[in-house]
Amino acid sequence: MVRRRWRDGVGVLAVVGPGGARVRVPLEVASSYRARTKGLLGRDSVDGAMLLTPASGVHTFRMRMAIDVAYLDRRLNVVAVRTMRPGRLGRPRLRARHVLEAESGAMGEWGVRVGARVEVVEGPAASAGESGRRG
C-alpha cells in the first residue's frame, strides 16, 4: 500500500454514498504542523470541510462554533463521527490517521457516517461544481 501525503491547500472531498453516488464538498487540507495547529481556530464558519492529516484527535478550545468531527482510517473509511461544542477535548481514536472537520450538522447532510468512504481530490475547490449541501 502506497502511503499518501497531502500538502496544505485546497481540494475537493467526495463522499461516496450508496450506489456510488458522490457528494462533492470544497475542502481545505492542513498537513503541516502549523496548519494543523491552527485548524478552524478563530473562524465563525467554514465553507465545506477541513482535513487534518496526519491526526488522530482534536480539541475545540478557543473555537467559536460547534463542529462535526469525522475520524478516518488510512483508507479514508469513517471510523467515528462526533459533534463537538467549543471548549471540548476529543478522545484520540486508535485507528484514525486523518480527521475531517466541518460545521455542526454538515456531515449528516453529506452522508458522512461510520462505515462511509470519502475521497480527496487535490486542486482548486471551484472544480467541486456545487456547494456540497443537499437540498
PDB file of C-alpha atoms in Angstrom:
ATOM      1  CA  MET A   1       0.000   0.000   0.000  1.00  0.00           C
ATOM      2  CA  VAL A   2       1.367   3.392  -1.016  1.00  0.00           C
ATOM      3  CA  ARG A   3       1.326   5.980   1.756  1.00  0.00           C
ATOM      4  CA  ARG A   4      -0.391   9.174   0.589  1.00  0.00           C
ATOM      5  CA  ARG A   5       0.915  12.568   1.696  1.00  0.00           C
ATOM      6  CA  TRP A   6      -1.056  15.698   1.015  1.00  0.00           C
ATOM      7  CA  ARG A   7       0.170  19.285   1.029  1.00  0.00           C
ATOM      8  CA  ASP A   8      -1.513  22.273   2.641  1.00  0.00           C
ATOM      9  CA  GLY A   9      -4.016  23.735   0.221  1.00  0.00           C
ATOM     10  CA  VAL A  10      -7.454  23.240  -1.238  1.00  0.00           C
ATOM     11  CA  GLY A  11      -9.231  20.417  -2.949  1.00  0.00           C
ATOM     12  CA  VAL A  12     -12.496  18.552  -3.133  1.00  0.00           C
ATOM     13  CA  LEU A  13     -13.900  15.977  -0.740  1.00  0.00           C
ATOM     14  CA  ALA A  14     -16.096  13.336  -2.365  1.00  0.00           C
ATOM     15  CA  VAL A  15     -18.370  11.410  -0.014  1.00  0.00           C
ATOM     16  CA  VAL A  16     -19.188   8.073  -1.620  1.00  0.00           C
ATOM     17  CA  GLY A  17     -22.825   7.225  -0.928  1.00  0.00           C
ATOM     18  CA  PRO A  18     -24.996   4.201  -1.562  1.00  0.00           C
ATOM     19  CA  GLY A  19     -24.977   3.085  -5.172  1.00  0.00           C
ATOM     20  CA  GLY A  20     -21.763   5.004  -5.854  1.00  0.00           C
ATOM     21  CA  ALA A  21     -23.380   8.457  -5.772  1.00  0.00           C
ATOM     22  CA  ARG A  22     -20.942  11.158  -4.687  1.00  0.00           C
ATOM     23  CA  VAL A  23     -21.492  14.395  -2.789  1.00  0.00           C
ATOM     24  CA  ARG A  24     -18.672  16.832  -3.593  1.00  0.00           C
ATOM     25  CA  VAL A  25     -17.604  19.371  -0.977  1.00  0.00           C
ATOM     26  CA  PRO A  26     -14.941  22.133  -1.011  1.00  0.00           C
ATOM     27  CA  LEU A  27     -12.002  21.012   1.132  1.00  0.00           C
ATOM     28  CA  GLU A  28      -9.055  22.643   2.868  1.00  0.00           C
ATOM     29  CA  VAL A  29      -6.097  20.366   3.605  1.00  0.00           C
ATOM     30  CA  ALA A  30      -3.958  21.024   6.686  1.00  0.00           C
ATOM     31  CA  SER A  31      -0.945  18.719   6.600  1.00  0.00           C
ATOM     32  CA  SER A  32       1.844  20.848   8.077  1.00  0.00           C
ATOM     33  CA  TYR A  33       2.247  21.171  11.831  1.00  0.00           C
ATOM     34  CA  ARG A  34       1.417  24.877  11.675  1.00  0.00           C
ATOM     35  CA  ALA A  35      -1.743  24.406   9.586  1.00  0.00           C
ATOM     36  CA  ARG A  36      -2.979  21.512  11.759  1.00  0.00           C
ATOM     37  CA  THR A  37      -2.388  23.526  14.926  1.00  0.00           C
ATOM     38  CA  LYS A  38      -4.436  26.458  13.611  1.00  0.00           C
ATOM     39  CA  GLY A  39      -7.198  24.336  12.055  1.00  0.00           C
ATOM     40  CA  LEU A  40     -10.534  26.146  12.327  1.00  0.00           C
ATOM     41  CA  LEU A  41      -9.495  28.341  15.273  1.00  0.00           C
ATOM     42  CA  GLY A  42     -10.678  31.940  15.012  1.00  0.00           C
ATOM     43  CA  ARG A  43     -13.342  31.236  12.396  1.00  0.00           C
ATOM     44  CA  ASP A  44     -17.055  31.892  12.695  1.00  0.00           C
ATOM     45  CA  SER A  45     -17.927  29.473   9.883  1.00  0.00           C
ATOM     46  CA  VAL A  46     -16.380  27.220   7.276  1.00  0.00           C
ATOM     47  CA  ASP A  47     -17.464  26.606   3.693  1.00  0.00           C
ATOM     48  CA  GLY A  48     -17.032  22.883   3.185  1.00  0.00           C
ATOM     49  CA  ALA A  49     -14.624  20.864   5.310  1.00  0.00           C
ATOM     50  CA  MET A  50     -11.056  20.758   6.610  1.00  0.00           C
ATOM     51  CA  LEU A  51      -8.876  17.646   6.549  1.00  0.00           C
ATOM     52  CA  LEU A  52      -6.207  17.405   9.256  1.00  0.00           C
ATOM     53  CA  THR A  53      -3.547  14.891   8.283  1.00  0.00           C
ATOM     54  CA  PRO A  54      -1.953  13.106   9.990  1.00  0.00           C
ATOM     55  CA  ALA A  55      -4.162  13.373  13.078  1.00  0.00           C
ATOM     56  CA  SER A  56      -5.994  11.044  15.425  1.00  0.00           C
ATOM     57  CA  GLY A  57      -7.720  13.544  17.712  1.00  0.00           C
ATOM     58  CA  VAL A  58      -8.792  17.177  18.004  1.00  0.00           C
ATOM     59  CA  HIS A  59      -9.911  19.781  20.528  1.00  0.00           C
ATOM     60  CA  THR A  60     -12.254  22.753  20.305  1.00  0.00           C
ATOM     61  CA  PHE A  61     -10.588  25.067  22.816  1.00  0.00           C
ATOM     62  CA  ARG A  62     -10.824  28.737  21.691  1.00  0.00           C
ATOM     63  CA  MET A  63     -13.253  27.789  18.918  1.00  0.00           C
ATOM     64  CA  ARG A  64     -16.285  29.955  18.190  1.00  0.00           C
ATOM     65  CA  MET A  65     -18.609  27.286  16.814  1.00  0.00           C
ATOM     66  CA  ALA A  66     -19.653  23.684  17.277  1.00  0.00           C
ATOM     67  CA  ILE A  67     -18.174  21.308  14.703  1.00  0.00           C
ATOM     68  CA  ASP A  68     -18.741  17.837  13.315  1.00  0.00           C
ATOM     69  CA  VAL A  69     -15.627  15.662  13.502  1.00  0.00           C
ATOM     70  CA  ALA A  70     -15.112  12.501  11.442  1.00  0.00           C
ATOM     71  CA  TYR A  71     -12.190  10.212  12.216  1.00  0.00           C
ATOM     72  CA  LEU A  72     -10.812   8.456   9.123  1.00  0.00           C
ATOM     73  CA  ASP A  73      -8.585   5.385   8.874  1.00  0.00           C
ATOM     74  CA  ARG A  74      -5.667   5.111   6.458  1.00  0.00           C
ATOM     75  CA  ARG A  75      -8.028   4.051   3.629  1.00  0.00           C
ATOM     76  CA  LEU A  76     -10.311   7.066   4.263  1.00  0.00           C
ATOM     77  CA  ASN A  77     -13.120   4.995   5.763  1.00  0.00           C
ATOM     78  CA  VAL A  78     -15.045   6.780   8.517  1.00  0.00           C
ATOM     79  CA  VAL A  79     -14.441   5.065  11.874  1.00  0.00           C
ATOM     80  CA  ALA A  80     -16.291   7.570  14.110  1.00  0.00           C
ATOM     81  CA  VAL A  81     -18.311  10.798  13.828  1.00  0.00           C
ATOM     82  CA  ARG A  82     -18.902  13.231  16.698  1.00  0.00           C
ATOM     83  CA  THR A  83     -20.316  16.717  17.174  1.00  0.00           C
ATOM     84  CA  MET A  84     -18.143  18.804  19.492  1.00  0.00           C
ATOM     85  CA  ARG A  85     -19.107  22.040  21.216  1.00  0.00           C
ATOM     86  CA  PRO A  86     -16.458  24.732  21.835  1.00  0.00           C
ATOM     87  CA  GLY A  87     -14.116  24.065  24.756  1.00  0.00           C
ATOM     88  CA  ARG A  88     -14.006  20.261  24.459  1.00  0.00           C
ATOM     89  CA  LEU A  89     -11.194  17.734  24.144  1.00  0.00           C
ATOM     90  CA  GLY A  90     -11.935  14.831  21.805  1.00  0.00           C
ATOM     91  CA  ARG A  91     -10.648  11.355  22.563  1.00  0.00           C
ATOM     92  CA  PRO A  92      -7.996  10.177  20.109  1.00  0.00           C
ATOM     93  CA  ARG A  93      -9.117   7.190  18.011  1.00  0.00           C
ATOM     94  CA  LEU A  94      -6.565   4.401  17.738  1.00  0.00           C
ATOM     95  CA  ARG A  95      -7.334   3.525  14.099  1.00  0.00           C
ATOM     96  CA  ALA A  96      -7.671   7.157  12.973  1.00  0.00           C
ATOM     97  CA  ARG A  97      -4.993   8.585  10.684  1.00  0.00           C
ATOM     98  CA  HIS A  98      -6.906  11.668   9.486  1.00  0.00           C
ATOM     99  CA  VAL A  99      -9.575  13.931  10.949  1.00  0.00           C
ATOM    100  CA  LEU A 100     -12.241  15.741   8.959  1.00  0.00           C
ATOM    101  CA  GLU A 101     -13.883  18.855  10.454  1.00  0.00           C
ATOM    102  CA  ALA A 102     -16.967  20.776   9.292  1.00  0.00           C
ATOM    103  CA  GLU A 103     -19.718  22.972  10.700  1.00  0.00           C
ATOM    104  CA  SER A 104     -22.108  21.197  13.018  1.00  0.00           C
ATOM    105  CA  GLY A 105     -24.791  19.332  11.055  1.00  0.00           C
ATOM    106  CA  ALA A 106     -22.980  19.386   7.710  1.00  0.00           C
ATOM    107  CA  MET A 107     -21.670  15.825   7.787  1.00  0.00           C
ATOM    108  CA  GLY A 108     -25.146  14.400   8.292  1.00  0.00           C
ATOM    109  CA  GLU A 109     -26.309  16.264   5.188  1.00  0.00           C
ATOM    110  CA  TRP A 110     -23.365  14.937   3.175  1.00  0.00           C
ATOM    111  CA  GLY A 111     -23.853  11.335   4.288  1.00  0.00           C
ATOM    112  CA  VAL A 112     -20.659  11.089   6.347  1.00  0.00           C
ATOM    113  CA  ARG A 113     -21.331   8.319   8.873  1.00  0.00           C
ATOM    114  CA  VAL A 114     -19.479   5.337  10.329  1.00  0.00           C
ATOM    115  CA  GLY A 115     -18.558   2.935   7.531  1.00  0.00           C
ATOM    116  CA  ALA A 116     -18.810   5.544   4.755  1.00  0.00           C
ATOM    117  CA  ARG A 117     -15.859   6.164   2.468  1.00  0.00           C
ATOM    118  CA  VAL A 118     -14.518   9.529   1.346  1.00  0.00           C
ATOM    119  CA  GLU A 119     -12.099  10.507  -1.414  1.00  0.00           C
ATOM    120  CA  VAL A 120      -9.807  13.522  -1.560  1.00  0.00           C
ATOM    121  CA  VAL A 121      -9.020  15.266  -4.835  1.00  0.00           C
ATOM    122  CA  GLU A 122      -6.335  17.932  -4.670  1.00  0.00           C
ATOM    123  CA  GLY A 123      -6.706  21.110  -6.661  1.00  0.00           C
ATOM    124  CA  PRO A 124      -8.996  24.147  -6.791  1.00  0.00           C
ATOM    125  CA  ALA A 125     -12.223  23.809  -4.843  1.00  0.00           C
ATOM    126  CA  ALA A 126     -14.018  25.505  -7.732  1.00  0.00           C
ATOM    127  CA  SER A 127     -13.977  22.148  -9.523  1.00  0.00           C
ATOM    128  CA  ALA A 128     -16.445  20.856  -6.919  1.00  0.00           C
ATOM    129  CA  GLY A 129     -19.264  22.199  -9.055  1.00  0.00           C
ATOM    130  CA  GLU A 130     -21.627  22.639  -6.102  1.00  0.00           C
ATOM    131  CA  SER A 131     -21.637  23.944  -2.560  1.00  0.00           C
ATOM    132  CA  GLY A 132     -21.781  20.437  -1.095  1.00  0.00           C
ATOM    133  CA  ARG A 133     -25.121  20.936   0.657  1.00  0.00           C
ATOM    134  CA  ARG A 134     -28.009  18.739  -0.334  1.00  0.00           C
ATOM    135  CA  GLY A 135     -31.467  20.093  -0.573  1.00  0.00           C
TER     136      GLY A 135
END
